[in-house]
Short mmCIF file of C-alpha atoms and ligand atoms in Angstrom, two decimals:
data_model
loop_
_atom_site.label_atom_id
_atom_site.label_comp_id
_atom_site.label_asym_id
_atom_site.label_seq_id
_atom_site.Cartn_x
_atom_site.Cartn_y
_atom_site.Cartn_z
CA UNK X 1 -25.55 -49.92 -7.17
CA UNK X 2 -23.57 -46.67 -6.45
CA UNK X 3 -23.52 -46.99 -2.68
CA UNK X 4 -20.36 -46.79 -0.84
CA UNK X 5 -21.67 -49.32 1.57
CA UNK X 6 -21.99 -52.27 -0.92
CA UNK X 7 -18.42 -53.13 -0.94
CA UNK X 8 -15.76 -54.96 1.24
CA UNK X 9 -17.54 -56.51 4.39
CA UNK X 10 -20.86 -54.73 3.74
CA UNK X 11 -23.93 -56.81 3.12
CA UNK X 12 -25.99 -55.08 0.45
CA UNK X 13 -29.32 -55.59 2.31
CA UNK X 14 -30.43 -54.77 5.77
CA UNK X 15 -33.65 -56.34 7.02
CA UNK X 16 -34.79 -57.01 3.44
CA UNK X 17 -34.63 -53.32 2.61
CA UNK X 18 -32.39 -52.24 -0.31
CA UNK X 19 -30.21 -49.29 0.23
CA UNK X 20 -31.59 -46.24 -1.15
CA UNK X 21 -28.67 -45.98 -3.64
CA UNK X 22 -30.38 -42.88 -5.56
CA UNK X 23 -30.66 -40.83 -2.21
CA UNK X 24 -27.84 -38.77 -3.24
CA UNK X 25 -29.73 -37.34 -6.06
CA UNK X 26 -32.84 -36.56 -3.87
CA UNK X 27 -33.55 -32.88 -2.79
CA UNK X 28 -34.31 -34.23 0.86
CA UNK X 29 -34.54 -37.38 2.95
CA UNK X 30 -37.93 -39.05 2.97
CA UNK X 31 -40.44 -37.13 5.18
CA UNK X 32 -41.60 -39.09 8.17
CA UNK X 33 -45.25 -39.93 8.35
CA UNK X 34 -47.59 -38.25 10.80
CA UNK X 35 -46.76 -35.14 12.53
CA UNK X 36 -43.05 -35.79 12.76
CA UNK X 37 -43.10 -34.79 9.01
CA UNK X 38 -42.92 -31.27 10.45
CA UNK X 39 -39.55 -31.88 11.74
CA UNK X 40 -38.01 -32.60 8.33
CA UNK X 41 -34.99 -30.80 7.28
CA UNK X 42 -34.38 -29.00 10.56
CA UNK X 43 -31.39 -28.75 12.87
CA UNK X 44 -32.55 -28.34 16.48
CA UNK X 45 -30.73 -26.87 19.40
CA UNK X 46 -30.45 -29.37 22.31
CA UNK X 47 -30.76 -26.99 25.51
CA UNK X 48 -32.36 -26.38 28.88
CA UNK X 49 -35.56 -24.35 28.90
CA UNK X 50 -33.76 -21.43 30.39
CA UNK X 51 -30.84 -21.81 27.63
CA UNK X 52 -33.62 -21.89 25.04
CA UNK X 53 -35.01 -18.45 26.20
CA UNK X 54 -31.87 -17.05 25.40
CA UNK X 55 -30.97 -18.66 22.34
CA UNK X 56 -34.48 -17.98 20.70
CA UNK X 57 -33.31 -15.03 18.55
CA UNK X 58 -30.55 -16.96 17.08
CA UNK X 59 -32.65 -20.04 15.98
CA UNK X 60 -34.06 -20.04 12.38
CA UNK X 61 -37.99 -20.51 12.42
CA UNK X 62 -37.45 -22.16 8.99
CA UNK X 63 -34.64 -24.64 9.73
CA UNK X 64 -34.43 -24.86 13.41
CA UNK X 65 -36.24 -25.65 16.71
CA UNK X 66 -35.33 -26.82 20.09
CA UNK X 67 -34.99 -30.15 21.79
CA UNK X 68 -35.55 -29.39 25.53
CA UNK X 69 -33.80 -31.58 28.05
CA UNK X 70 -36.30 -32.96 30.53
CA UNK X 71 -38.64 -29.84 30.14
CA UNK X 72 -41.85 -30.05 32.33
CA UNK X 73 -44.80 -27.79 31.92
CA UNK X 74 -45.42 -25.52 29.06
CA UNK X 75 -42.77 -24.25 26.64
CA UNK X 76 -42.66 -20.60 25.67
CA UNK X 77 -41.28 -20.41 22.06
CA UNK X 78 -42.80 -20.17 18.76
CA UNK X 79 -40.01 -22.58 17.39
CA UNK X 80 -40.81 -26.15 16.93
CA UNK X 81 -40.20 -27.99 20.30
CA UNK X 82 -39.43 -31.54 21.30
CA UNK X 83 -39.00 -32.78 24.88
CA UNK X 84 -36.35 -35.38 25.80
CA UNK X 85 -37.31 -36.93 29.07
CA UNK X 86 -33.59 -38.16 29.22
CA UNK X 87 -34.44 -41.19 31.08
CA UNK X 88 -31.36 -42.89 29.84
CA UNK X 89 -29.24 -40.60 31.80
CA UNK X 90 -30.09 -42.43 35.05
CA UNK X 91 -31.47 -45.51 34.12
CA UNK X 92 -30.48 -48.88 32.26
CA UNK X 93 -33.06 -50.62 30.09
CA UNK X 94 -33.90 -54.41 30.53
CA UNK X 95 -36.17 -56.27 28.29
CA UNK X 96 -38.93 -56.07 30.85
CA UNK X 97 -38.66 -52.37 31.64
CA UNK X 98 -37.24 -50.63 28.55
CA UNK X 99 -39.14 -47.46 29.30
CA UNK X 100 -39.09 -45.24 32.44
CA UNK X 101 -42.57 -45.19 33.89
CA UNK X 102 -43.82 -43.98 37.26
CA UNK X 103 -44.33 -46.69 39.48
CA UNK X 104 -46.97 -46.00 42.25
CA UNK X 105 -49.64 -47.76 44.22
CA UNK X 106 -52.19 -45.11 43.45
CA UNK X 107 -55.39 -45.55 41.62
CA UNK X 108 -54.16 -43.46 38.77
CA UNK X 109 -51.52 -45.50 36.94
CA UNK X 110 -49.39 -43.67 34.28
CA UNK X 111 -48.52 -45.66 31.30
CA UNK X 112 -46.36 -44.92 28.32
CA UNK X 113 -49.42 -43.33 26.28
CA UNK X 114 -50.10 -40.91 29.00
CA UNK X 115 -46.52 -39.98 29.38
CA UNK X 116 -46.30 -39.24 25.76
CA UNK X 117 -49.60 -37.35 25.81
CA UNK X 118 -48.16 -35.13 28.61
CA UNK X 119 -45.49 -34.00 26.30
CA UNK X 120 -47.79 -33.12 23.35
CA UNK X 121 -49.97 -31.25 26.08
CA UNK X 122 -46.85 -29.19 26.95
CA UNK X 123 -46.32 -27.96 23.28
CA UNK X 124 -44.16 -30.57 21.69
CA UNK X 125 -44.65 -31.35 18.15
CA UNK X 126 -44.33 -35.03 18.57
CA UNK X 127 -43.42 -37.04 21.82
CA UNK X 128 -40.13 -38.77 22.60
CA UNK X 129 -40.25 -42.19 24.43
CA UNK X 130 -38.60 -42.26 28.01
CA UNK X 131 -36.25 -45.11 26.96
CA UNK X 132 -33.53 -46.18 29.37
CA UNK X 133 -29.94 -46.54 28.24
CA UNK X 134 -29.47 -49.59 25.96
CA UNK X 135 -26.36 -51.15 27.40
CA UNK X 136 -23.45 -53.00 25.20
CA UNK X 137 -24.87 -56.10 23.39
CA UNK X 138 -28.41 -55.57 24.77
CA UNK X 139 -30.43 -55.88 21.60
CA UNK X 140 -33.28 -57.53 23.66
CA UNK X 141 -34.07 -54.34 25.34
CA UNK X 142 -33.90 -52.48 22.21
CA UNK X 143 -36.27 -55.06 20.61
CA UNK X 144 -38.70 -54.69 23.65
CA UNK X 145 -38.91 -50.97 23.25
CA UNK X 146 -39.32 -50.99 19.55
CA UNK X 147 -42.26 -53.57 19.91
CA UNK X 148 -43.99 -51.61 22.67
CA UNK X 149 -43.91 -48.55 20.51
CA UNK X 150 -45.17 -50.42 17.49
CA UNK X 151 -48.02 -51.61 19.45
CA UNK X 152 -48.99 -48.17 20.20
CA UNK X 153 -49.65 -47.67 16.57
CA UNK X 154 -49.32 -43.83 16.73
CA UNK X 155 -48.00 -41.44 14.25
CA UNK X 156 -46.92 -38.74 16.85
CA UNK X 157 -43.99 -40.58 18.49
CA UNK X 158 -40.31 -40.79 18.03
CA UNK X 159 -38.76 -43.96 19.35
CA UNK X 160 -35.71 -42.75 21.36
CA UNK X 161 -32.65 -45.22 20.94
CA UNK X 162 -29.88 -44.23 23.47
CA UNK X 163 -27.46 -46.83 22.36
CA UNK X 164 -24.12 -47.81 23.79
CA UNK X 165 -21.99 -46.83 20.86
CA UNK X 166 -20.84 -50.46 20.52
CA UNK X 167 -24.19 -51.37 19.19
CA UNK X 168 -23.60 -49.60 15.90
CA UNK X 169 -20.40 -51.66 15.46
CA UNK X 170 -19.89 -54.56 13.03
CA UNK X 171 -21.30 -57.23 15.32
CA UNK X 172 -24.72 -55.44 16.00
CA UNK X 173 -25.43 -52.89 13.31
CA UNK X 174 -27.49 -54.98 10.92
CA UNK X 175 -29.66 -56.32 13.82
CA UNK X 176 -29.95 -52.72 15.34
CA UNK X 177 -31.00 -51.34 11.93
CA UNK X 178 -33.63 -54.33 11.46
CA UNK X 179 -35.08 -53.57 14.91
CA UNK X 180 -35.38 -49.77 14.48
CA UNK X 181 -36.77 -50.26 10.99
CA UNK X 182 -39.64 -52.47 12.66
CA UNK X 183 -40.51 -49.92 15.08
CA UNK X 184 -42.91 -48.18 12.78
CA UNK X 185 -42.01 -44.76 13.71
CA UNK X 186 -39.14 -42.31 13.49
CA UNK X 187 -36.12 -42.88 15.67
CA UNK X 188 -34.23 -40.31 17.78
CA UNK X 189 -30.67 -41.48 18.31
CA UNK X 190 -28.49 -40.86 21.41
CA UNK X 191 -24.98 -42.34 21.66
CA UNK X 192 -23.27 -43.21 24.90
CA UNK X 193 -20.14 -45.09 25.84
CA UNK X 194 -21.15 -47.00 28.89
CA UNK X 195 -24.07 -46.14 31.13
CA UNK X 196 -23.81 -42.48 32.48
CA UNK X 197 -21.51 -41.31 29.87
CA UNK X 198 -22.69 -39.75 26.55
CA UNK X 199 -20.42 -39.88 23.61
CA UNK X 200 -20.67 -36.21 23.08
CA UNK X 201 -17.06 -35.98 21.87
CA UNK X 202 -17.49 -36.78 18.31
CA UNK X 203 -14.03 -38.55 18.01
CA UNK X 204 -15.63 -41.66 19.50
CA UNK X 205 -17.76 -42.15 16.34
CA UNK X 206 -14.75 -42.46 14.07
CA UNK X 207 -14.98 -46.28 13.59
CA UNK X 208 -18.59 -46.20 13.06
CA UNK X 209 -19.12 -43.33 10.60
CA UNK X 210 -20.24 -45.42 7.80
CA UNK X 211 -22.33 -47.60 9.97
CA UNK X 212 -24.07 -44.44 11.22
CA UNK X 213 -24.63 -43.08 7.70
CA UNK X 214 -26.08 -46.54 6.71
CA UNK X 215 -28.50 -46.30 9.61
CA UNK X 216 -29.50 -42.59 8.70
CA UNK X 217 -30.09 -43.59 5.02
CA UNK X 218 -32.17 -46.67 6.02
CA UNK X 219 -34.57 -45.56 8.74
CA UNK X 220 -36.14 -42.24 9.50
CA UNK X 221 -33.34 -40.98 11.95
CA UNK X 222 -32.87 -37.72 13.96
CA UNK X 223 -29.50 -37.74 15.90
CA UNK X 224 -30.01 -35.89 19.26
CA UNK X 225 -27.00 -35.81 21.35
CA UNK X 226 -24.18 -36.91 19.06
CA UNK X 227 -22.32 -33.61 18.80
CA UNK X 228 -21.33 -32.71 15.10
CA UNK X 229 -22.18 -36.20 14.08
CA UNK X 230 -25.62 -34.58 13.74
CA UNK X 231 -24.28 -32.70 10.68
CA UNK X 232 -22.75 -35.69 9.15
CA UNK X 233 -25.90 -37.59 9.50
CA UNK X 234 -28.14 -34.91 8.17
CA UNK X 235 -25.92 -34.56 5.29
CA UNK X 236 -26.33 -38.41 4.37
CA UNK X 237 -30.03 -39.01 5.13
CA UNK X 238 -31.22 -38.12 8.59
CA UNK X 239 -34.30 -36.25 8.37
CA UNK X 240 -33.41 -33.81 11.17
CA UNK X 241 -30.80 -33.63 13.94
CA UNK X 242 -29.97 -31.73 17.09
CA UNK X 243 -26.82 -30.03 18.46
CA UNK X 244 -25.82 -28.30 21.61
CA UNK X 245 -25.25 -24.63 22.21
CA UNK X 246 -22.90 -24.96 24.98
CA UNK X 247 -19.70 -27.08 25.55
CA UNK X 248 -19.60 -30.21 27.30
CA UNK X 249 -19.72 -29.71 31.05
CA UNK X 250 -16.62 -30.14 32.66
CA UNK X 251 -16.00 -30.29 36.39
CA UNK X 252 -12.86 -28.22 36.55
CA UNK X 253 -11.72 -25.22 38.45
CA UNK X 254 -11.44 -23.24 35.15
CA UNK X 255 -14.71 -21.47 34.73
CA UNK X 256 -14.01 -20.04 31.26
CA UNK X 257 -16.70 -21.03 28.80
CA UNK X 258 -16.44 -23.40 25.76
CA UNK X 259 -16.23 -21.65 22.50
CA UNK X 260 -17.20 -22.95 19.10
CA UNK X 261 -14.11 -21.98 16.94
CA UNK X 262 -15.59 -21.80 13.39
CA UNK X 263 -12.10 -22.12 11.76
CA UNK X 264 -11.42 -25.51 13.68
CA UNK X 265 -14.93 -26.76 13.86
CA UNK X 266 -14.40 -27.70 17.45
CA UNK X 267 -15.20 -26.46 20.74
CA UNK X 268 -12.32 -24.99 22.68
CA UNK X 269 -12.00 -23.94 26.22
CA UNK X 270 -11.73 -19.93 26.10
CA UNK X 271 -8.70 -20.04 28.37
CA UNK X 272 -6.89 -22.49 25.90
CA UNK X 273 -7.86 -20.44 22.85
CA UNK X 274 -6.30 -17.40 24.65
CA UNK X 275 -3.07 -19.16 25.49
CA UNK X 276 -2.89 -20.42 22.00
CA UNK X 277 -2.67 -16.92 20.59
CA UNK X 278 -0.85 -15.59 23.61
CA UNK X 279 0.89 -12.21 22.58
CA UNK X 280 -0.22 -12.54 18.94
CA UNK X 281 -3.95 -11.77 19.79
CA UNK X 282 -4.08 -9.86 16.55
CA UNK X 283 -3.97 -13.40 14.77
CA UNK X 284 -7.07 -14.58 16.76
CA UNK X 285 -9.96 -15.11 14.45
CA UNK X 286 -12.81 -12.50 14.21
CA UNK X 287 -16.20 -13.96 14.08
CA UNK X 288 -18.76 -12.89 11.42
CA UNK X 289 -21.67 -14.13 13.26
CA UNK X 290 -24.60 -11.82 14.35
CA UNK X 291 -23.66 -12.20 18.12
CA UNK X 292 -19.86 -11.57 17.57
CA UNK X 293 -20.33 -8.74 14.92
CA UNK X 294 -16.75 -9.24 13.76
CA UNK X 295 -15.32 -9.18 17.20
CA UNK X 296 -12.55 -11.59 18.42
CA UNK X 297 -13.42 -15.08 19.95
CA UNK X 298 -10.81 -14.51 22.60
CA UNK X 299 -13.04 -11.94 24.25
CA UNK X 300 -15.25 -14.76 25.50
CA UNK X 301 -13.06 -15.78 28.33
CA UNK X 302 -14.86 -15.24 31.78
CA UNK X 303 -17.41 -17.43 33.25
CA UNK X 304 -20.23 -14.64 32.59
CA UNK X 305 -19.58 -14.85 29.04
CA UNK X 306 -21.00 -18.35 28.99
CA UNK X 307 -24.48 -17.33 27.57
CA UNK X 308 -22.80 -15.18 24.87
CA UNK X 309 -20.54 -17.88 23.72
CA UNK X 310 -23.63 -20.28 23.72
CA UNK X 311 -25.42 -17.87 21.37
CA UNK X 312 -22.40 -17.61 19.16
CA UNK X 313 -22.14 -21.21 18.78
CA UNK X 314 -25.78 -21.60 17.80
CA UNK X 315 -25.65 -18.37 15.47
CA UNK X 316 -22.63 -19.90 13.82
CA UNK X 317 -23.59 -23.56 13.33
CA UNK X 318 -27.19 -22.49 12.62
CA UNK X 319 -25.98 -20.54 9.58
CA UNK X 320 -24.02 -23.64 8.38
CA UNK X 321 -27.13 -25.84 8.94
CA UNK X 322 -29.13 -23.28 6.93
CA UNK X 323 -26.83 -23.26 4.14
CA UNK X 324 -26.31 -27.06 4.11
CA UNK X 325 -30.17 -27.66 4.25
CA UNK X 326 -30.47 -25.26 1.29
CA UNK X 327 -28.41 -27.32 -1.03
CA UNK X 328 -30.34 -28.76 -4.06
CA UNK X 329 -29.53 -32.38 -3.61
CA UNK X 330 -28.29 -34.59 -0.69
CA UNK X 331 -25.01 -34.77 -2.74
CA UNK X 332 -24.83 -31.13 -2.32
CA UNK X 333 -25.37 -31.22 1.43
CA UNK X 334 -22.65 -34.03 1.85
CA UNK X 335 -20.11 -32.07 -0.19
CA UNK X 336 -20.99 -28.76 1.85
CA UNK X 337 -20.27 -30.58 4.97
CA UNK X 338 -17.16 -32.21 3.82
CA UNK X 339 -15.96 -28.78 2.58
CA UNK X 340 -16.45 -27.45 6.13
CA UNK X 341 -14.37 -30.20 7.51
CA UNK X 342 -11.72 -29.78 4.81
CA UNK X 343 -11.43 -25.97 5.60
CA UNK X 344 -11.14 -27.02 9.26
CA UNK X 345 -8.15 -29.25 8.53
CA UNK X 346 -6.54 -26.54 6.29
CA UNK X 347 -6.95 -24.04 9.17
CA UNK X 348 -5.10 -26.19 11.51
CA UNK X 349 -2.35 -26.29 9.21
CA UNK X 350 -2.55 -22.32 8.53
CA UNK X 351 -2.61 -21.32 12.32
CA UNK X 352 0.25 -23.80 12.92
CA UNK X 353 2.33 -21.90 10.24
CA UNK X 354 1.26 -18.24 11.43
CA UNK X 355 1.78 -18.95 15.04
CA UNK X 356 5.18 -20.72 14.21
CA UNK X 357 4.17 -23.55 16.42
CA UNK X 358 6.66 -26.38 16.99
CA UNK X 359 3.93 -28.78 17.69
CA UNK X 360 1.29 -28.63 14.98
CA UNK X 361 -2.40 -28.11 15.78
CA UNK X 362 -4.13 -31.15 15.04
CA UNK X 363 -7.79 -31.45 13.97
CA UNK X 364 -10.19 -33.58 15.83
CA UNK X 365 -10.01 -37.26 14.41
CA UNK X 366 -13.65 -37.03 13.47
CA UNK X 367 -13.13 -33.81 11.52
CA UNK X 368 -10.27 -35.35 9.65
CA UNK X 369 -12.39 -38.50 8.90
CA UNK X 370 -15.61 -36.46 7.64
CA UNK X 371 -13.03 -34.34 5.45
CA UNK X 372 -11.43 -37.53 3.78
CA UNK X 373 -14.34 -40.09 3.46
CA UNK X 374 -15.92 -40.13 0.21
CA UNK X 375 -19.50 -38.59 0.77
CA UNK X 376 -21.51 -40.39 -1.94
CA UNK X 377 -19.80 -42.43 -4.64
ZN1 LIG H 401 -19.66 -15.49 16.67
#
């Protein structure tokens, strides 16, 4: 077997399922059963309904779509849509109550099937479960969620697994994969670090990259809020992924937007980007995306540029996603992604030199790891 996972401390079998060692030669991951099959080979934008309206012109109808955060009511877009109830943001799962369901003494009790039906009625292609946050070590709650979804026997549902990131560590990964594989439906993945704090900053995932790739290659997986990890997983077996348009929300006085810097494959605070280039603004990168049309990224510095910065980000990573998904094989995808990360590492060195910096520009640890780990061996 050629899998990079079947060496060292790795067990070659997870829950009795052999690793798909030949996946690298496939043209695409396996198509999920049921209506979720329509999600295959798409990179969705994770956005609020208002953001989605602004972003729609930059989202590919062939390779894109929207995951709307907590959207209610109808959805006005012709792109494929999913709705994330985001119950994990405010609630922690227990084995007795892994899902957030309305409690009420009324005659009409609303159960899980009705909640899922509401999403479909609102225009979602498939429904996402209102799973509460699965805390560190709490595989019992994850089991309860998977069991309840399996009992529904539906083919139009994604089980949302909002996991404390330690659950994909060595102590739990085998059990987590086994539980998710038994859910009988595709899995949407959200990673958190402690309740209330999403692991949006991708550096958190560095110790878990191989485990996450194994998860993506073993169960039908769609990472939702995992930052650029979505690219790494779609390159290694996830059937789809989602990525935000805007930067992380920071509560600071500095209102300048976060800007995706393609050269660095990282979001930079616009004011910090302006500081970086200082008097050498002529060295600031020009962006070829349809939003920027070769203008410099350092123009996006004021609070009112937030929407333009978001459109630039989606146009930019959307074109990378299209190129990556257009590769002939999964190996080609993984190599495309690794090259993006390698180039980003190289640009950090190049700008360090051009700007004559004493302290070198350092790529994110995750970018460095994705640039150097063997994609498929
Ligand atoms: Zn741009």
